[in-house]
mmCIF file of C-alpha atoms in Angstrom:
data_model
loop_
_atom_site.group_PDB
_atom_site.id
_atom_site.type_symbol
_atom_site.label_atom_id
_atom_site.label_comp_id
_atom_site.label_asym_id
_atom_site.label_seq_id
_atom_site.Cartn_x
_atom_site.Cartn_y
_atom_site.Cartn_z
ATOM 1 C CA MET A 16 51.207 -7.560 80.657
ATOM 2 C CA ALA A 17 55.059 -7.662 79.852
ATOM 3 C CA GLY A 18 55.893 -6.681 76.948
ATOM 4 C CA GLY A 19 53.051 -5.071 75.878
ATOM 5 C CA GLN A 20 52.152 -1.521 75.518
ATOM 6 C CA GLU A 21 48.211 -0.427 76.666
ATOM 7 C CA LYS A 22 48.456 3.387 75.259
ATOM 8 C CA LEU A 23 50.406 4.798 72.710
ATOM 9 C CA PRO A 24 50.754 8.298 71.360
ATOM 10 C CA LEU A 25 48.478 9.369 68.986
ATOM 11 C CA ASP A 26 49.921 11.273 65.948
ATOM 12 C CA ASP A 27 47.909 13.616 63.330
ATOM 13 C CA GLU A 28 46.135 11.004 61.364
ATOM 14 C CA ALA A 29 45.322 8.793 64.196
ATOM 15 C CA ARG A 30 43.663 11.985 65.904
ATOM 16 C CA GLY A 31 41.860 12.673 62.587
ATOM 17 C CA ILE A 32 40.423 9.142 63.055
ATOM 18 C CA LEU A 33 39.061 9.938 66.237
ATOM 19 C CA ARG A 34 37.320 13.288 65.058
ATOM 20 C CA GLN A 35 35.860 11.838 61.810
ATOM 21 C CA TRP A 36 34.291 9.195 64.233
ATOM 22 C CA MET A 37 33.108 12.188 66.759
ATOM 23 C CA LEU A 38 31.668 14.356 63.997
ATOM 24 C CA HIS A 39 29.730 11.396 62.249
ATOM 25 C CA ALA A 40 28.066 10.701 65.384
ATOM 26 C CA ARG A 41 27.304 14.033 66.065
ATOM 27 C CA GLN A 42 24.917 14.766 62.601
ATOM 28 C CA GLY A 43 21.500 14.293 63.023
ATOM 29 C CA ALA A 44 22.001 14.807 66.998
ATOM 30 C CA ALA A 45 19.243 17.340 68.784
ATOM 31 C CA GLN A 46 22.070 17.952 71.161
ATOM 32 C CA SER A 47 25.937 17.457 70.344
ATOM 33 C CA PRO A 48 27.298 15.467 73.909
ATOM 34 C CA PRO A 49 30.234 14.928 75.234
ATOM 35 C CA PRO A 50 33.104 14.028 72.332
ATOM 36 C CA ALA A 51 33.825 10.231 74.170
ATOM 37 C CA VAL A 52 29.937 9.682 74.231
ATOM 38 C CA ALA A 53 29.568 10.994 70.598
ATOM 39 C CA ALA A 54 32.244 8.444 69.263
ATOM 40 C CA ASP A 55 31.154 5.412 71.205
ATOM 41 C CA GLU A 56 27.160 6.035 69.759
ATOM 42 C CA LEU A 57 28.634 4.992 66.996
ATOM 43 C CA SER A 58 27.939 1.258 65.607
ATOM 44 C CA VAL A 59 31.225 -0.679 65.277
ATOM 45 C CA GLU A 60 30.087 -1.262 61.329
ATOM 46 C CA GLN A 61 29.570 2.724 60.949
ATOM 47 C CA LYS A 62 33.605 3.113 62.846
ATOM 48 C CA LEU A 63 34.724 0.663 60.733
ATOM 49 C CA GLU A 64 33.094 1.901 56.766
ATOM 50 C CA LEU A 65 34.510 5.359 57.886
ATOM 51 C CA LEU A 66 38.143 3.679 58.816
ATOM 52 C CA CYS A 67 37.577 1.697 55.679
ATOM 53 C CA SER A 68 37.328 5.113 53.374
ATOM 54 C CA ARG A 69 40.095 6.707 55.378
ATOM 55 C CA ALA A 70 42.650 4.120 54.925
ATOM 56 C CA GLU A 71 42.010 4.253 50.874
ATOM 57 C CA ASN A 72 43.927 7.827 50.941
ATOM 58 C CA TRP A 73 46.066 7.387 54.031
ATOM 59 C CA LYS A 74 48.272 9.718 53.680
ATOM 60 C CA ALA A 75 51.088 8.587 55.933
ATOM 61 C CA ALA A 76 51.185 5.287 53.985
ATOM 62 C CA ARG A 77 50.769 7.362 50.498
ATOM 63 C CA ARG A 78 53.626 9.739 50.487
ATOM 64 C CA LEU A 79 55.916 6.642 51.528
ATOM 65 C CA GLY A 80 56.070 5.618 48.019
ATOM 66 C CA THR A 81 56.868 2.211 48.782
ATOM 67 C CA LEU A 82 53.848 0.774 48.751
ATOM 68 C CA ARG A 83 51.265 -0.293 45.851
ATOM 69 C CA GLU A 84 47.646 1.557 44.919
ATOM 70 C CA THR A 85 45.186 -1.177 46.168
ATOM 71 C CA MET A 86 43.872 -0.676 49.413
ATOM 72 C CA VAL A 87 42.789 -3.984 51.006
ATOM 73 C CA PHE A 88 40.937 -3.781 54.594
ATOM 74 C CA ALA A 89 39.482 -6.655 56.627
ATOM 75 C CA VAL A 90 37.207 -9.116 56.436
ATOM 76 C CA GLY A 91 34.768 -10.966 59.022
ATOM 77 C CA ASN A 92 32.976 -10.222 61.859
ATOM 78 C CA PRO A 93 33.263 -7.149 63.185
ATOM 79 C CA HIS A 94 31.409 -8.492 66.085
ATOM 80 C CA ALA A 95 33.878 -11.000 66.546
ATOM 81 C CA ARG A 96 35.480 -12.315 70.135
ATOM 82 C CA LEU A 97 38.540 -13.158 68.061
ATOM 83 C CA MET A 98 41.118 -11.083 65.644
ATOM 84 C CA LEU A 99 44.099 -11.901 63.776
ATOM 85 C CA VAL A 100 45.992 -9.748 62.823
ATOM 86 C CA GLY A 101 48.536 -10.408 59.892
ATOM 87 C CA GLU A 102 51.196 -8.275 58.417
ATOM 88 C CA ALA A 103 49.984 -6.730 54.600
ATOM 89 C CA PRO A 104 48.198 -8.340 51.438
ATOM 90 C CA GLY A 105 49.957 -10.134 48.523
ATOM 91 C CA HIS A 106 49.549 -10.580 44.947
ATOM 92 C CA ASP A 107 46.080 -12.387 45.697
ATOM 93 C CA GLU A 108 45.176 -10.358 48.375
ATOM 94 C CA GLU A 109 45.408 -7.159 46.069
ATOM 95 C CA ILE A 110 43.646 -8.792 43.176
ATOM 96 C CA GLN A 111 40.664 -10.203 45.825
ATOM 97 C CA ARG A 112 41.041 -7.192 47.865
ATOM 98 C CA GLU A 113 40.420 -9.362 51.095
ATOM 99 C CA PRO A 114 42.966 -10.647 53.223
ATOM 100 C CA PHE A 115 44.311 -14.276 53.780
ATOM 101 C CA VAL A 116 43.073 -15.559 50.322
ATOM 102 C CA GLY A 117 46.348 -17.438 48.954
ATOM 103 C CA ARG A 118 48.059 -20.304 49.946
ATOM 104 C CA ALA A 119 48.909 -19.128 53.183
ATOM 105 C CA GLY A 120 45.181 -17.829 53.510
ATOM 106 C CA GLN A 121 43.684 -21.045 52.750
ATOM 107 C CA LEU A 122 45.803 -22.786 55.258
ATOM 108 C CA LEU A 123 44.545 -20.326 58.277
ATOM 109 C CA ASN A 124 40.860 -21.163 56.429
ATOM 110 C CA ARG A 125 42.092 -25.019 57.578
ATOM 111 C CA ILE A 126 43.732 -23.753 60.938
ATOM 112 C CA LEU A 127 40.375 -22.203 62.051
ATOM 113 C CA ALA A 128 38.132 -25.004 60.936
ATOM 114 C CA ALA A 129 40.408 -27.284 63.088
ATOM 115 C CA MET A 130 39.469 -24.985 66.236
ATOM 116 C CA GLY A 131 35.642 -24.938 65.324
ATOM 117 C CA LEU A 132 35.293 -21.741 63.794
ATOM 118 C CA SER A 133 35.318 -20.339 59.887
ATOM 119 C CA ARG A 134 36.453 -17.147 58.452
ATOM 120 C CA SER A 135 32.925 -15.217 58.846
ATOM 121 C CA GLU A 136 32.985 -15.878 62.873
ATOM 122 C CA VAL A 137 36.274 -13.799 62.894
ATOM 123 C CA TYR A 138 37.402 -10.537 62.606
ATOM 124 C CA ILE A 139 40.590 -11.220 60.087
ATOM 125 C CA SER A 140 42.926 -7.698 58.911
ATOM 126 C CA ASN A 141 46.305 -6.612 58.389
ATOM 127 C CA VAL A 142 49.043 -3.984 60.091
ATOM 128 C CA CYS A 143 49.931 -2.977 56.543
ATOM 129 C CA LYS A 144 46.971 -2.048 54.363
ATOM 130 C CA PHE A 145 48.664 -1.772 50.971
ATOM 131 C CA ARG A 146 50.843 -4.209 49.141
ATOM 132 C CA PRO A 147 54.915 -3.757 49.522
ATOM 133 C CA ASP A 148 55.970 -2.462 46.246
ATOM 134 C CA MET A 149 58.847 -4.321 44.979
ATOM 135 C CA GLY A 150 59.143 -2.488 41.380
ATOM 136 C CA PRO A 151 58.203 -2.709 37.859
ATOM 137 C CA ASN A 152 58.908 -6.512 37.641
ATOM 138 C CA GLN A 153 57.085 -7.831 40.531
ATOM 139 C CA GLY A 154 54.654 -9.978 39.244
ATOM 140 C CA THR A 155 53.253 -12.327 42.134
ATOM 141 C CA ALA A 156 56.423 -11.865 44.230
ATOM 142 C CA ASN A 157 55.874 -10.291 47.662
ATOM 143 C CA ARG A 158 57.522 -8.889 50.600
ATOM 144 C CA PRO A 159 57.152 -8.243 54.372
ATOM 145 C CA PRO A 160 56.357 -4.320 54.961
ATOM 146 C CA SER A 161 59.510 -2.345 56.304
ATOM 147 C CA ALA A 162 59.851 -0.748 59.803
ATOM 148 C CA GLU A 163 58.275 2.632 58.071
ATOM 149 C CA GLU A 164 55.616 0.555 56.541
ATOM 150 C CA ILE A 165 54.293 -0.766 59.719
ATOM 151 C CA ALA A 166 54.589 2.958 61.588
ATOM 152 C CA ALA A 167 52.536 4.279 58.608
ATOM 153 C CA CYS A 168 49.675 2.347 58.944
ATOM 154 C CA ARG A 169 49.852 1.222 62.489
ATOM 155 C CA PRO A 170 47.122 4.153 63.817
ATOM 156 C CA LEU A 171 44.509 2.137 61.022
ATOM 157 C CA ILE A 172 45.103 -1.256 62.809
ATOM 158 C CA MET A 173 45.021 0.393 66.223
ATOM 159 C CA ALA A 174 41.772 2.030 65.669
ATOM 160 C CA GLU A 175 40.499 -0.928 64.334
ATOM 161 C CA ILE A 176 41.188 -2.716 67.896
ATOM 162 C CA ARG A 177 39.316 -0.334 69.740
ATOM 163 C CA ALA A 178 36.402 -0.492 67.104
ATOM 164 C CA ILE A 179 35.856 -4.064 67.358
ATOM 165 C CA ARG A 180 36.916 -4.600 70.988
ATOM 166 C CA PRO A 181 37.811 -8.173 70.819
ATOM 167 C CA ALA A 182 38.405 -10.656 73.547
ATOM 168 C CA CYS A 183 41.965 -11.667 72.182
ATOM 169 C CA ILE A 184 44.120 -10.680 69.240
ATOM 170 C CA VAL A 185 46.286 -13.306 67.624
ATOM 171 C CA CYS A 186 49.121 -11.764 65.668
ATOM 172 C CA LEU A 187 50.144 -13.691 62.988
ATOM 173 C CA GLY A 188 53.873 -13.046 62.053
ATOM 174 C CA GLY A 189 56.433 -10.545 63.123
ATOM 175 C CA SER A 190 55.766 -7.462 61.091
ATOM 176 C CA SER A 191 51.885 -7.443 63.138
ATOM 177 C CA ALA A 192 53.749 -8.010 66.690
ATOM 178 C CA LYS A 193 55.728 -5.147 65.947
ATOM 179 C CA ALA A 194 53.266 -2.882 65.110
ATOM 180 C CA LEU A 195 50.626 -3.723 68.432
ATOM 181 C CA LEU A 196 53.401 -4.313 70.649
ATOM 182 C CA ALA A 197 55.837 -1.526 69.582
ATOM 183 C CA CYS A 198 58.943 -3.857 70.061
ATOM 184 C CA GLU A 199 61.693 -5.718 67.918
ATOM 185 C CA ALA A 200 61.551 -9.033 69.600
ATOM 186 C CA SER A 201 61.362 -12.072 67.220
ATOM 187 C CA VAL A 202 57.962 -14.271 66.991
ATOM 188 C CA SER A 203 59.934 -17.164 68.896
ATOM 189 C CA SER A 204 60.381 -15.064 71.570
ATOM 190 C CA LEU A 205 56.958 -13.904 72.152
ATOM 191 C CA ARG A 206 55.207 -16.677 71.378
ATOM 192 C CA GLY A 207 53.888 -18.930 73.890
ATOM 193 C CA ARG A 208 52.568 -16.323 76.782
ATOM 194 C CA TRP A 209 50.427 -13.592 77.230
ATOM 195 C CA LEU A 210 51.031 -10.440 76.059
ATOM 196 C CA GLU A 211 48.583 -7.176 75.711
ATOM 197 C CA CYS A 212 47.850 -4.360 73.367
ATOM 198 C CA GLN A 213 44.808 -2.009 74.303
ATOM 199 C CA GLY A 214 43.678 -3.875 77.225
ATOM 200 C CA VAL A 215 43.059 -6.775 74.869
ATOM 201 C CA PRO A 216 44.919 -10.043 75.758
ATOM 202 C CA LEU A 217 47.247 -10.605 72.919
ATOM 203 C CA ARG A 218 49.034 -13.854 71.471
ATOM 204 C CA VAL A 219 51.886 -13.854 69.181
ATOM 205 C CA THR A 220 52.612 -16.518 66.736
ATOM 206 C CA TYR A 221 53.796 -17.858 63.536
ATOM 207 C CA HIS A 222 52.547 -16.559 60.277
ATOM 208 C CA PRO A 223 50.627 -19.537 58.141
ATOM 209 C CA SER A 224 53.003 -18.525 55.531
ATOM 210 C CA TYR A 225 55.628 -19.622 57.735
ATOM 211 C CA LEU A 226 53.971 -23.294 58.088
ATOM 212 C CA LEU A 227 53.972 -23.271 54.014
ATOM 213 C CA ARG A 228 58.051 -23.325 54.295
ATOM 214 C CA ASN A 229 58.478 -25.377 57.237
ATOM 215 C CA GLU A 230 56.589 -28.176 57.550
ATOM 216 C CA ALA A 231 58.022 -29.988 60.804
ATOM 217 C CA LEU A 232 55.958 -31.481 63.138
ATOM 218 C CA SER A 233 57.078 -29.006 65.727
ATOM 219 C CA ALA A 234 56.659 -25.771 63.888
ATOM 220 C CA ARG A 235 52.751 -27.077 63.623
ATOM 221 C CA ARG A 236 52.696 -27.780 66.831
ATOM 222 C CA SER A 237 53.833 -24.920 67.919
ATOM 223 C CA LEU A 238 51.331 -22.480 66.348
ATOM 224 C CA TRP A 239 48.431 -24.776 67.416
ATOM 225 C CA GLU A 240 49.731 -24.287 71.063
ATOM 226 C CA ASP A 241 49.011 -20.166 70.465
ATOM 227 C CA MET A 242 45.486 -21.046 69.009
ATOM 228 C CA LEU A 243 44.289 -23.055 71.859
ATOM 229 C CA ALA A 244 45.873 -20.646 74.013
ATOM 230 C CA ALA A 245 43.285 -18.130 72.003
ATOM 231 C CA MET A 246 40.392 -20.908 72.404
ATOM 232 C CA GLU A 247 40.873 -20.937 76.096
ATOM 233 C CA GLN A 248 40.489 -17.446 76.365
ATOM 234 C CA ILE A 249 37.752 -16.478 74.562
ATOM 235 C CA GLY A 250 35.697 -19.746 76.006
ATOM 236 C CA LEU A 251 35.554 -22.287 73.236
ATOM 237 C CA PRO A 252 35.090 -25.928 74.191
ATOM 238 C CA ILE A 253 38.553 -28.019 73.494
ATOM 239 C CA SER A 254 38.042 -31.492 72.771
ATOM 240 C CA GLU A 255 41.120 -34.021 74.141
ATOM 241 C CA LYS A 256 41.304 -34.645 69.841
ATOM 242 C CA GLN A 257 42.049 -31.478 69.500
ATOM 243 C CA ARG A 258 44.251 -30.926 72.412
ATOM 244 C CA ARG A 259 46.680 -33.668 71.070
ATOM 245 C CA TYR A 260 46.926 -32.424 67.267
ATOM 246 C CA PHE A 261 50.826 -32.067 66.101
ATOM 247 C CA LEU A 262 51.866 -34.047 69.020
ATOM 248 C CA PRO A 263 54.653 -37.023 68.147
ATOM 249 C CA SER A 264 52.497 -40.331 68.012
#
């Protein structure tokens, strides 16, 4: 689809993820099947467990020296049809080691509830697995990941998508869109239409933190329209009341 990219070149670390899946699948087997079959024999849970372990000491991210130490991986249902991808963990996420648990996460929970979903029914992750560093006096302040930080962590989120194989991806924010679509376009220019990542239909929308800064009804409606599209994509029922959320009365 326009603006999407189905195939991305694999760097050494991305190849390492695939090799690790294959080697793990071969252990204990009477015969070693072809690598593609071996990787597929791993369960989604096993693939994510290996990815999480690999992410803890992800060399490409560690050698930048611009990310903090604590790794925050993902949360939710590994068999979910809907995958939400954010930008990077913040202060609250770093403490709890779980994506979207701060104010933006609480708003996301309310958005999901309005869709008739809970956190346990979707899969939530971030492009960058480490909180971007702002120096010794950072405190609770956060910043979006840089282009270099996004590129360093991109193989991890791409591997997550291959493991989850969702029916639909929603990119929450510009950093997520840059990573999954390999483009520099703005959220406003990308949202409102279907794109694609690794063969999966993808929708770009605003990060919930944007709504915390911009309380305009139009901003809320824009994000909600993208969520309605995601609901339709995964076959969720939509009531007339839901369709009218955030429309001018």
